[in-house]
Short mmCIF file of C-alpha atoms and ligand atoms in Angstrom, two decimals:
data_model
loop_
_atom_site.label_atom_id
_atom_site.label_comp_id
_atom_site.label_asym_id
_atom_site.label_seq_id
_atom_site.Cartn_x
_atom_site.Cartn_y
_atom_site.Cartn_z
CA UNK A 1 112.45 122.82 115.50
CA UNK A 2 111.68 119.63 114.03
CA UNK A 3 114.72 116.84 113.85
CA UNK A 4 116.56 117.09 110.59
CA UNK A 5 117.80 113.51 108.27
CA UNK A 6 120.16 113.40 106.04
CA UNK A 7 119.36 110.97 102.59
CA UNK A 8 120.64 110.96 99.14
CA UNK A 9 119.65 113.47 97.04
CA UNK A 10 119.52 110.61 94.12
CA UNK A 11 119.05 107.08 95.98
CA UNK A 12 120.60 104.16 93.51
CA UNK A 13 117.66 102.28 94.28
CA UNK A 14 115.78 104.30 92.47
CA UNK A 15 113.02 104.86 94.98
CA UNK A 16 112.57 101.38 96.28
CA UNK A 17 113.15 101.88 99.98
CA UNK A 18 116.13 100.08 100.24
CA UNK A 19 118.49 103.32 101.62
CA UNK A 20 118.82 103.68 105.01
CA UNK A 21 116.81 106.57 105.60
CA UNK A 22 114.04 104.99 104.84
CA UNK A 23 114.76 103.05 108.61
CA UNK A 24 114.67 106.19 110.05
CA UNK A 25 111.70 107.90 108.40
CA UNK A 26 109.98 104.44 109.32
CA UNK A 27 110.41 105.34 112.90
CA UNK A 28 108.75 108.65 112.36
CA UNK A 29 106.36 108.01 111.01
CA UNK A 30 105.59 105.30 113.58
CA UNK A 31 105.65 107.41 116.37
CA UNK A 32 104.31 110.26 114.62
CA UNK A 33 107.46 112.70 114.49
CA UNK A 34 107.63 115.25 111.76
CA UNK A 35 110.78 115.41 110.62
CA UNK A 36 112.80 117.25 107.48
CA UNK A 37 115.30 115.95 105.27
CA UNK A 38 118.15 117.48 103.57
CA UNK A 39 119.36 115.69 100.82
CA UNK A 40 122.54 115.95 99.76
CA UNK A 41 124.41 114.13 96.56
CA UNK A 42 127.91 111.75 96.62
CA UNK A 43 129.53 114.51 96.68
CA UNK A 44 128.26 116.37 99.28
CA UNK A 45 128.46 113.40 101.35
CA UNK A 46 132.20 113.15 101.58
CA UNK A 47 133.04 116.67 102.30
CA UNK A 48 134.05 117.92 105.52
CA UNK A 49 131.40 119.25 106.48
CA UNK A 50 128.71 116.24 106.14
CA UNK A 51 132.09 114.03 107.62
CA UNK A 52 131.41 116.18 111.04
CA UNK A 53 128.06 114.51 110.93
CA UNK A 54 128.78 111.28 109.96
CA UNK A 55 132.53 110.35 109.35
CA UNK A 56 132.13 107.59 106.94
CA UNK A 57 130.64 109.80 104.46
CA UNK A 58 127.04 108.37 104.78
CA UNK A 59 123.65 108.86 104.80
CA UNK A 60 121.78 108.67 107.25
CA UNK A 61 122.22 111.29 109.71
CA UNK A 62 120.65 112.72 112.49
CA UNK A 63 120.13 116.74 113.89
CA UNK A 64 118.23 117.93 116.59
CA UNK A 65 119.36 121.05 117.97
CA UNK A 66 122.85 120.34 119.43
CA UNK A 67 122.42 116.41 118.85
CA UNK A 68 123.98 114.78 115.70
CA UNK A 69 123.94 111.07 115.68
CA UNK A 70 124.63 108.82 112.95
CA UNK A 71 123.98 104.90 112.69
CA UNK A 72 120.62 104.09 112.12
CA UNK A 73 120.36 101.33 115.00
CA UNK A 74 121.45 104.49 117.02
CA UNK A 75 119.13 107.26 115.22
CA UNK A 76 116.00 104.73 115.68
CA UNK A 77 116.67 103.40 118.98
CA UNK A 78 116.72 107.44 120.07
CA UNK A 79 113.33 107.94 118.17
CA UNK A 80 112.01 105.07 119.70
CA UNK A 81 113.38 106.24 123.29
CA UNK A 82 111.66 109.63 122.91
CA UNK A 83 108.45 108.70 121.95
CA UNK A 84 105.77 106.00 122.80
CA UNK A 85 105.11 103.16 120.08
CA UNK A 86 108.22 101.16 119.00
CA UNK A 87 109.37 99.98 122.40
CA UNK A 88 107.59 98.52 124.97
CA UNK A 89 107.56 99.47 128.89
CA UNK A 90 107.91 96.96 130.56
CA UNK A 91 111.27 96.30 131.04
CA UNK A 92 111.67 92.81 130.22
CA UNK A 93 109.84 92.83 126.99
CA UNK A 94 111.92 96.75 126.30
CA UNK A 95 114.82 94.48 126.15
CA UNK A 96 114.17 91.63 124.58
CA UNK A 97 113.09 94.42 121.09
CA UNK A 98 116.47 96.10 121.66
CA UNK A 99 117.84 92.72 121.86
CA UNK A 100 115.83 92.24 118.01
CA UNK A 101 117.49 95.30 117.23
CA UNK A 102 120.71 93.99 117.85
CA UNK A 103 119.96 91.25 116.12
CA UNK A 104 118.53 92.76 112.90
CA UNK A 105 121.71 94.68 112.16
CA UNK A 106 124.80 92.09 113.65
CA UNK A 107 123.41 88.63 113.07
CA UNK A 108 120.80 89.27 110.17
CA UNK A 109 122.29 91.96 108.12
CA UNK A 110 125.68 90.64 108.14
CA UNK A 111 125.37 88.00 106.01
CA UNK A 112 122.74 90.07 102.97
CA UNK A 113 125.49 92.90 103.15
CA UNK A 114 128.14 90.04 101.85
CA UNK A 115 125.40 89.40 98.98
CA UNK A 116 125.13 93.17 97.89
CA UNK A 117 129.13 93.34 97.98
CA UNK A 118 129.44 90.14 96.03
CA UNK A 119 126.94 91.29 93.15
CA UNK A 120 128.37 94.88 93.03
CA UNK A 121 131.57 95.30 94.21
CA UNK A 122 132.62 92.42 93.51
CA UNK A 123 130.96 91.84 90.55
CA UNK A 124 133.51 91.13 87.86
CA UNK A 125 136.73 89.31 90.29
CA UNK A 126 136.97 85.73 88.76
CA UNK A 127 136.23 84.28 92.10
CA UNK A 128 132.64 86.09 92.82
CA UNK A 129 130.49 83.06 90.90
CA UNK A 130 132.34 80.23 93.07
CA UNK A 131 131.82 82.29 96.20
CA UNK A 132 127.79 83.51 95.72
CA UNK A 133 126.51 79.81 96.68
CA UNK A 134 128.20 80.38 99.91
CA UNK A 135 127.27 83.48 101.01
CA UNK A 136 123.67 82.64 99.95
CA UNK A 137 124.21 79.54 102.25
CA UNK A 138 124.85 81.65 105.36
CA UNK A 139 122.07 84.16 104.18
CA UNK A 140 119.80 80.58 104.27
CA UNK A 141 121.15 79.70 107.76
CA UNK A 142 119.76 82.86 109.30
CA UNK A 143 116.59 82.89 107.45
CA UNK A 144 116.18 79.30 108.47
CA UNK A 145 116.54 80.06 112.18
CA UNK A 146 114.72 83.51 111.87
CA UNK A 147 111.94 81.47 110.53
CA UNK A 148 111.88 78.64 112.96
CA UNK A 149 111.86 81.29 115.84
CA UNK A 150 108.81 83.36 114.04
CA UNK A 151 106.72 80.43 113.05
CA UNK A 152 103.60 81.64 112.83
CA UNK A 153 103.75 85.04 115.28
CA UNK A 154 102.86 88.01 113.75
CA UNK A 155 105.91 90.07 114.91
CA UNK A 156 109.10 88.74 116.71
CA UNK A 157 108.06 89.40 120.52
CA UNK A 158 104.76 90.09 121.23
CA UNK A 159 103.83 94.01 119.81
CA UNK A 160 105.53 95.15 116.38
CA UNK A 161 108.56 97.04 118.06
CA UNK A 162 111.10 98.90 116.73
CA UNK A 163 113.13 95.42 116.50
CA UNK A 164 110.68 94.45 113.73
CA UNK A 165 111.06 97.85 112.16
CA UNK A 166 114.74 96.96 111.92
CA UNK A 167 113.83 93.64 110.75
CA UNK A 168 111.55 94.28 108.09
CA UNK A 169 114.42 96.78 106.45
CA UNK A 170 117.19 94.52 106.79
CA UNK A 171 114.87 91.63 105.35
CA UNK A 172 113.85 93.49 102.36
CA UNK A 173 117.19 94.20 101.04
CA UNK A 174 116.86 90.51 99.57
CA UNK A 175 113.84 91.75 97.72
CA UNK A 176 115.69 91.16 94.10
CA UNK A 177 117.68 87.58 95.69
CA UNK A 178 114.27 85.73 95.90
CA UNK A 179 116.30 84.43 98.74
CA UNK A 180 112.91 85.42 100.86
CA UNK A 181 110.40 83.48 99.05
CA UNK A 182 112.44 80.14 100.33
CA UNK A 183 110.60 81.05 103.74
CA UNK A 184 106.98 81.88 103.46
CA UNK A 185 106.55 82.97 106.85
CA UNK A 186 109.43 85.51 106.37
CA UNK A 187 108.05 86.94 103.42
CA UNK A 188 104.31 87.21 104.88
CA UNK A 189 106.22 89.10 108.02
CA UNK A 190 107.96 91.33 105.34
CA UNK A 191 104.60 92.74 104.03
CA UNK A 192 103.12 92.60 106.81
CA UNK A 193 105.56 95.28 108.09
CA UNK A 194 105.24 96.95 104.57
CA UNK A 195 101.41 96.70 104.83
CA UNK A 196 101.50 99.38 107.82
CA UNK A 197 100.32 103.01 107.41
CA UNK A 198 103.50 104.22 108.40
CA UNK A 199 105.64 102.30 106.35
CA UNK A 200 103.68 103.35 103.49
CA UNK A 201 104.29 107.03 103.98
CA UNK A 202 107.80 106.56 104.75
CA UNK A 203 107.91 105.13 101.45
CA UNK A 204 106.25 107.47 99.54
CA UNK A 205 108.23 110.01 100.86
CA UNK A 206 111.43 108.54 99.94
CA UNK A 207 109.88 108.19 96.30
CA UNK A 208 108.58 111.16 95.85
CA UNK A 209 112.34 112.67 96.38
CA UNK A 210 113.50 110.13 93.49
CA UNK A 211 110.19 111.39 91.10
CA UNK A 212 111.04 114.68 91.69
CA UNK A 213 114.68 113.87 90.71
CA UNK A 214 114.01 112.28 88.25
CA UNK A 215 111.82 115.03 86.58
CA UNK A 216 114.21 117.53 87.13
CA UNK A 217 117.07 115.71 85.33
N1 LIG B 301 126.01 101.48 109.37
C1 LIG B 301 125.52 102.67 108.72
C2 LIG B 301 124.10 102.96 109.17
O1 LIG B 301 123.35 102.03 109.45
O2 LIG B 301 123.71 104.14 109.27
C3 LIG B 301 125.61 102.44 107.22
C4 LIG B 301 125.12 103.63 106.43
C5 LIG B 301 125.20 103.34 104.94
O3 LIG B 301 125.58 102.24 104.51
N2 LIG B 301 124.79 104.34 104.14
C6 LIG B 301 124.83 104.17 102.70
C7 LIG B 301 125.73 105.24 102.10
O4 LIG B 301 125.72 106.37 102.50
C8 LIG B 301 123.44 104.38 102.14
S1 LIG B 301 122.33 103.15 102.68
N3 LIG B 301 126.52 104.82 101.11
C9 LIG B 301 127.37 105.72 100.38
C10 LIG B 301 128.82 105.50 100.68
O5 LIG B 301 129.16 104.70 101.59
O6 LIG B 301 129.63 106.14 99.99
C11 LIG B 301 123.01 101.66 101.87
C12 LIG B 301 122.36 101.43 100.54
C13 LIG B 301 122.71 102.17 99.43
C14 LIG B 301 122.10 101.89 98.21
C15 LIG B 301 121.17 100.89 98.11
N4 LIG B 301 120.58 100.59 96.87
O7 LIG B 301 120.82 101.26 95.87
O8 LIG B 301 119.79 99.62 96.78
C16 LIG B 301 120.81 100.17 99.23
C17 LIG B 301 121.41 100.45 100.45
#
């Protein structure tokens, strides 16, 4: 039986890869896991019975047999776990990309998820214009320090590990700030990670789901 994801059944992106399935397909595809999905709409997603998956109400999740996990740190670092390709073996370097990992999602992500709330949720509170130069400040600390610790590697430690994979995602959520372009070397890393086979078919897949919504509408 082949591992089952959860995404949405009509991403807001609109197909562009930014939903966090697209991490987890990613990882699939890297190691070369089939895998279905079962999409499900907004909805869906806060009834009880997705909750037992994933208690926020969230996409993604994760099903294989009697193992449900949700997080996608979590969901790829078991992918990567299971199957050769997206973590090293020896054990200094296997640490050092779940230490990347780590990184990606607490120190990296952090500060981009206080841009998306600013420019949506917070979009019309009289105080969001003073506030967006600072949050794109911190945003601009990390990059600057992510950038200085790159310089001119092609992935973060050695290999492309699943730490990269993480990366990449978390990187491209700036993709509309133009925050990115600031540091070239980021933004060659980005598509460099969406230049690989696998990312491309992770993306395509996710698309295809938003075509065929689309068309069906
Ligand atoms: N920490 C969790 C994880 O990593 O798995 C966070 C999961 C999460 O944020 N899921 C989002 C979700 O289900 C989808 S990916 N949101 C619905 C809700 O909370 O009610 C985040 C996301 C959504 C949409 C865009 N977009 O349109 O560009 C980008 C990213």
């Amino acid at each position: 039986m082949l591992p089952i994801i959860t995404a949405f059944e009509r991403s807001p992106d609109r197909g562009k890869g930014q939903a966090r399935d697209m991490r987890v397909r990613w990882a699939f595809e890297e190691v070369g896991q089939p895998y279905d999905v079962r999409l499900v709409s907004f909805e869906e997603m806060k009834q009880p019975a997705h909750r037992a998956l994933q208690p926020f109400g969230q996409i993604p999740t994760y099903e294989e047999g009697s193992l449900v996990l949700f997080e996608t740190g979590a969901i790829v670092f078991h992918i990567a776990e299971r199957h050769a390709g997206l973590l090293p073996q020896e054990p200094n370097a296997r640490a050092r990309a779940i230490g990347w990992m780590f990184c990606a999602l607490n120190t990296v992500e952090a500060p981009i998820l206080e841009l998306q709330v600013a420019k949506f949720a917070e979009a019309n509170e009289r105080w969001t214009e003073a506030r967006l130069p600072l949050v794109k400040d911190r945003i601009r600390d990390r990059l600057g320090q992510l950038s200085a610790r790159l310089g001119d590697a092609e992935w973060l430690d050695g290999g492309f590990s699943a730490g990269d994979l993480l990366m990449v995602t978390v990187l491209r959520r700036l993709n509309i700030s133009g925050l990115l372009d600031e540091y070239p070397n980021l933004a060659a890393y980005v598509a460099r990670g969406e230049a690989r086979p696998a990312f491309r078919r992770a993306f395509d897949a996710q698309l295809a789901v938003f075509t065929a919504a689309s068309a069906g509408r």
